Short mmCIF file of C-alpha atoms in Angstrom, two decimals:
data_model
loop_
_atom_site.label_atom_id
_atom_site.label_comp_id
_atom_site.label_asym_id
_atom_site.label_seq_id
_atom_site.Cartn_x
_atom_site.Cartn_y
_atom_site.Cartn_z
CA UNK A 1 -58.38 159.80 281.79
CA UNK A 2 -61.32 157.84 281.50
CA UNK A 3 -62.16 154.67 278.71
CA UNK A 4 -64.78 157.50 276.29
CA UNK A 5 -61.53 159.94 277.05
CA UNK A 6 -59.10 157.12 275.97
CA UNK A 7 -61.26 155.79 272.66
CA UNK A 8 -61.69 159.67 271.69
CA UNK A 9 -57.50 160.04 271.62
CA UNK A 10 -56.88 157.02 269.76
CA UNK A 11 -59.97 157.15 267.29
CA UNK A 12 -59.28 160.29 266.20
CA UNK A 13 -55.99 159.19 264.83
CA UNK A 14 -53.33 161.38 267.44
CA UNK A 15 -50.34 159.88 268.97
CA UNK A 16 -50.21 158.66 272.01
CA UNK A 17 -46.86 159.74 273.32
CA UNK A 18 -44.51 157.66 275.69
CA UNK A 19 -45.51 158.14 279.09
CA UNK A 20 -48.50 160.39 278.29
CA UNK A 21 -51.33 159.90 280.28
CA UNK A 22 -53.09 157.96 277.47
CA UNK A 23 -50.35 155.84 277.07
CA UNK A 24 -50.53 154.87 280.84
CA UNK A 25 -54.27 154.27 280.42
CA UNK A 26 -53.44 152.00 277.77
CA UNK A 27 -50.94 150.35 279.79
CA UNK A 28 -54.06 149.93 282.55
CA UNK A 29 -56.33 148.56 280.20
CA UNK A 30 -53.53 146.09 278.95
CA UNK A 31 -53.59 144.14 282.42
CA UNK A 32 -57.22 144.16 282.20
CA UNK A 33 -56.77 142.67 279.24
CA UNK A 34 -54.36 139.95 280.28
CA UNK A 35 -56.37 138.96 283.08
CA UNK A 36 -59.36 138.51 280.93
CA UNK A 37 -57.55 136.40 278.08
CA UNK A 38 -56.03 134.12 280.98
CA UNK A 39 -59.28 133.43 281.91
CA UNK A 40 -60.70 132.85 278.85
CA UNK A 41 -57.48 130.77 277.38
CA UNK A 42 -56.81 128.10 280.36
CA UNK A 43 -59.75 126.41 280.87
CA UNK A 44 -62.97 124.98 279.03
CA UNK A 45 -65.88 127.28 278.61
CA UNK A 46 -69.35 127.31 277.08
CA UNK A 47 -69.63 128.83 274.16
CA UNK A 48 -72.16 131.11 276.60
CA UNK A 49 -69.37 131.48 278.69
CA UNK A 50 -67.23 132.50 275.76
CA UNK A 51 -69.19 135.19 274.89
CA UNK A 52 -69.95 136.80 278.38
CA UNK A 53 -66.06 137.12 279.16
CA UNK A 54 -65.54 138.44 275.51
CA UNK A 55 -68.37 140.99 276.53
CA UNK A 56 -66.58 141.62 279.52
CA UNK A 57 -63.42 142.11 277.81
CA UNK A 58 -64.84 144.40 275.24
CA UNK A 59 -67.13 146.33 277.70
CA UNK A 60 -69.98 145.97 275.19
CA UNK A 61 -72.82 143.51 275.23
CA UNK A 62 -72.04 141.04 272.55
CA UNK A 63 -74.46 139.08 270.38
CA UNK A 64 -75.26 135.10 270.77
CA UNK A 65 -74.70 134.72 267.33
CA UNK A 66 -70.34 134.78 267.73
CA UNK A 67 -68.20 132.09 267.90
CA UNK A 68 -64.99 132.02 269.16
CA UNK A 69 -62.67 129.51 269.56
CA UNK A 70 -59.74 129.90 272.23
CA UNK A 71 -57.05 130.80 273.06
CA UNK A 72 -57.84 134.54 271.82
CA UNK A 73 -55.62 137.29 272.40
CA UNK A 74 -55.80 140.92 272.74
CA UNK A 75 -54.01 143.78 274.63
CA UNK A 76 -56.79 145.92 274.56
CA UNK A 77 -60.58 145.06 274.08
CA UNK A 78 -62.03 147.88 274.22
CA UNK A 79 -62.17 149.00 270.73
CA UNK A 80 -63.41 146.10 269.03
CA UNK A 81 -66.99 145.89 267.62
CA UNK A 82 -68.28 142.68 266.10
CA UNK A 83 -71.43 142.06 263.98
CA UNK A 84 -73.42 138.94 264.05
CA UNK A 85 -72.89 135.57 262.82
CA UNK A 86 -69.02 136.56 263.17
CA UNK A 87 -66.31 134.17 263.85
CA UNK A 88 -62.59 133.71 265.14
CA UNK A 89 -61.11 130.30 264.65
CA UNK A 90 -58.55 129.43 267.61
CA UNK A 91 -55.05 131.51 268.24
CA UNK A 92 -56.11 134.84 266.87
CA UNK A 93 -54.59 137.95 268.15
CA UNK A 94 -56.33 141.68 268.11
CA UNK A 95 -53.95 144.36 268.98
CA UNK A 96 -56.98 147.20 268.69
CA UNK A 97 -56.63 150.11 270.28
CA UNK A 98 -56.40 151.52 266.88
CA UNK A 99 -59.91 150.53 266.49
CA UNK A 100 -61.37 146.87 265.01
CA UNK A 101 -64.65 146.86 263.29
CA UNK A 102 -65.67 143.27 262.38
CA UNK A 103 -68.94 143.49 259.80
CA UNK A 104 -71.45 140.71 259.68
CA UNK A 105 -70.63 136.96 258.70
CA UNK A 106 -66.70 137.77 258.67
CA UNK A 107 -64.90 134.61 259.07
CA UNK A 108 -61.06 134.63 260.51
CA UNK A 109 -59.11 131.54 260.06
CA UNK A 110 -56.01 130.21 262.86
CA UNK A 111 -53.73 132.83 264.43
CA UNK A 112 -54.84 135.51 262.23
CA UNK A 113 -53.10 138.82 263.51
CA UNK A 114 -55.49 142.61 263.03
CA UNK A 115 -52.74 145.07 264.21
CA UNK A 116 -54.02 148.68 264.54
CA UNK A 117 -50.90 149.99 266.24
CA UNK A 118 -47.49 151.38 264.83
CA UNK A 119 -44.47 153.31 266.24
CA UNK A 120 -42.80 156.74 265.15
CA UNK A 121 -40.27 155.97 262.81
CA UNK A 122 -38.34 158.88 264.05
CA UNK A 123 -35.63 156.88 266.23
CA UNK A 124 -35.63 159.41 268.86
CA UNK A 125 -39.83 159.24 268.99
CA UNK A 126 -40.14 155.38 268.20
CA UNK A 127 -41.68 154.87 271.75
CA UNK A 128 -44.86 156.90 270.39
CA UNK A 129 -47.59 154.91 269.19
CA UNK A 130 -49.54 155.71 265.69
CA UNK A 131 -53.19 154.16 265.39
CA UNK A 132 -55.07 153.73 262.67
CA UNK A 133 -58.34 151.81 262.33
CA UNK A 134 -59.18 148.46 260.70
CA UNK A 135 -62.69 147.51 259.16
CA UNK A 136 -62.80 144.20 257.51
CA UNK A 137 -66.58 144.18 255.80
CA UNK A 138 -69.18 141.50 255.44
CA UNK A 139 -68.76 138.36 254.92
CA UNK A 140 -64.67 138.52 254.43
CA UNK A 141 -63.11 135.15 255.03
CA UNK A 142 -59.51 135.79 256.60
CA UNK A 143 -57.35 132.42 256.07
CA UNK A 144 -54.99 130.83 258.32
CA UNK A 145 -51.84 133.05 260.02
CA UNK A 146 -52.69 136.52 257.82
CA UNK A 147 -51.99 139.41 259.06
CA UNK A 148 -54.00 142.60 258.45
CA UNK A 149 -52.07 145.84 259.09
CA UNK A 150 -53.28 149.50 260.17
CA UNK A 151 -55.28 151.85 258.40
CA UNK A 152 -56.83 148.92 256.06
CA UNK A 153 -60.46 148.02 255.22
CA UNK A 154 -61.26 144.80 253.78
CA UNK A 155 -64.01 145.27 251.53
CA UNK A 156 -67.42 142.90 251.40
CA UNK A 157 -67.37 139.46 250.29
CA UNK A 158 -63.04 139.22 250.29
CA UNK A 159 -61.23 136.51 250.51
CA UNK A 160 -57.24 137.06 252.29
CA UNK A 161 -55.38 134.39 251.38
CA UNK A 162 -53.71 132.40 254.19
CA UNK A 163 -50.37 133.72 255.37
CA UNK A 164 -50.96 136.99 253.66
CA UNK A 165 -49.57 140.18 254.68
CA UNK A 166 -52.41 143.06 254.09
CA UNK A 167 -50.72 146.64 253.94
CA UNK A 168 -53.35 148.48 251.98
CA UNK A 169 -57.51 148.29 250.83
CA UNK A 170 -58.79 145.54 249.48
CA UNK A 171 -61.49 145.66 247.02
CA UNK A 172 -65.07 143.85 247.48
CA UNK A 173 -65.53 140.39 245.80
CA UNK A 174 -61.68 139.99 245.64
CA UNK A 175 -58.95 137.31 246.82
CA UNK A 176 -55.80 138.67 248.00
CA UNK A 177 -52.33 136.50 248.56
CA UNK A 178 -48.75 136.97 249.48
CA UNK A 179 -46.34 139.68 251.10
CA UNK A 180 -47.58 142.42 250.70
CA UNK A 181 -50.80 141.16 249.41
CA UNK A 182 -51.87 142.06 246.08
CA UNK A 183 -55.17 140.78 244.25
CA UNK A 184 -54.94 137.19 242.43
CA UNK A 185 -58.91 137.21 241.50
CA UNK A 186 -62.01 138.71 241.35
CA UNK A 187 -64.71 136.89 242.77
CA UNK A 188 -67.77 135.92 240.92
CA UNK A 189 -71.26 136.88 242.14
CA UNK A 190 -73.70 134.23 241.64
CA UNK A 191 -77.19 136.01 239.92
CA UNK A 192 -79.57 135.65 243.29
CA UNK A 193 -83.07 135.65 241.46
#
């Protein structure tokens, strides 16, 4: 098993089963992932410095336009991609082997939780992992301690309301609150010309 191997199994949507050999490549990249966080989490860095281990924790070049604030978390990396002018406010966790695609100007607020990753609910498979993607669109603003489930995009120019618990799509130009989250507004579009 290799990482293009790996991302192939998981983006295509198949299970990884318990003990598979994807599952112990997962289980690989998971240290990786540890180490990298550790680093990143227990000591100062430059937001330079930020960005390179979040590059190398990703394994994709990252632009000089993100801003993170630590302690970040993930138990993967490698199947995030972020746009530019993207931002994570301190104590957010990414579990993304399902796949996380962050579009341009996306703002994420405290602790907020992107989980891409379920188990079987058949008892005697619940070991057996289920991914499905996330894709949270341009400039979404993610409050404070939401959490954003699998298999859900967040369309352009959303608002999540903090604490929110996101089980399904979201429409563009929308604010979403509570558990599960279900839209409270539609968002107003200023005339631009």
């Amino acid at each position: 098993m290799n990482l293009s191997g790996f991302l192939e199994h998981l983006n295509s949507g198949k299970t990884v089963v318990a003990g598979s050999e994807t599952h112990q490549y997962m289980c690989m990249l998971s240290q990786e992932a540890l180490k990298l966080t550790a680093e990143l989490n227990n000591s100062y860095h430059t937001p330079e410095e930020i960005r390179e281990i979040f590059s190398r924790l990703t394994g994709k070049p990252i632009n000089d336009t993100l801003g993170i604030f630590p302690p970040f978390y993930t138990d993967c990396g490698k199947n995030i991609t972020v746009g530019n002018h993207v931002f994570f406010n301190s104590g957010c966790k990414f579990q993304d082997q399902g796949g996380i695609t962050i579009d341009d100007g996306a703002l994420l607020g405290h602790n907020v939780v992107l989980a891409t990753l379920n188990h079987c609910m058949n008892p005697k498979q619940r070991a057996n992992l289920e991914p499905a993607p996330i894709h949270i669109g341009k400039n979404v603003w993610i409050g404070s301690n939401a959490t954003v489930l699998p298999d859900v995009t967040i369309g352009d120019g959303a608002v999540i309301a903090a604490g929110a618990i996101v089980t399904k799509d979201v429409p563009p130009f929308t604010v979403v609150g509570g558990s599960p989250a279900k839209v409270i507004k539609t968002i107003e579009q200023e005339d631009t010309k």
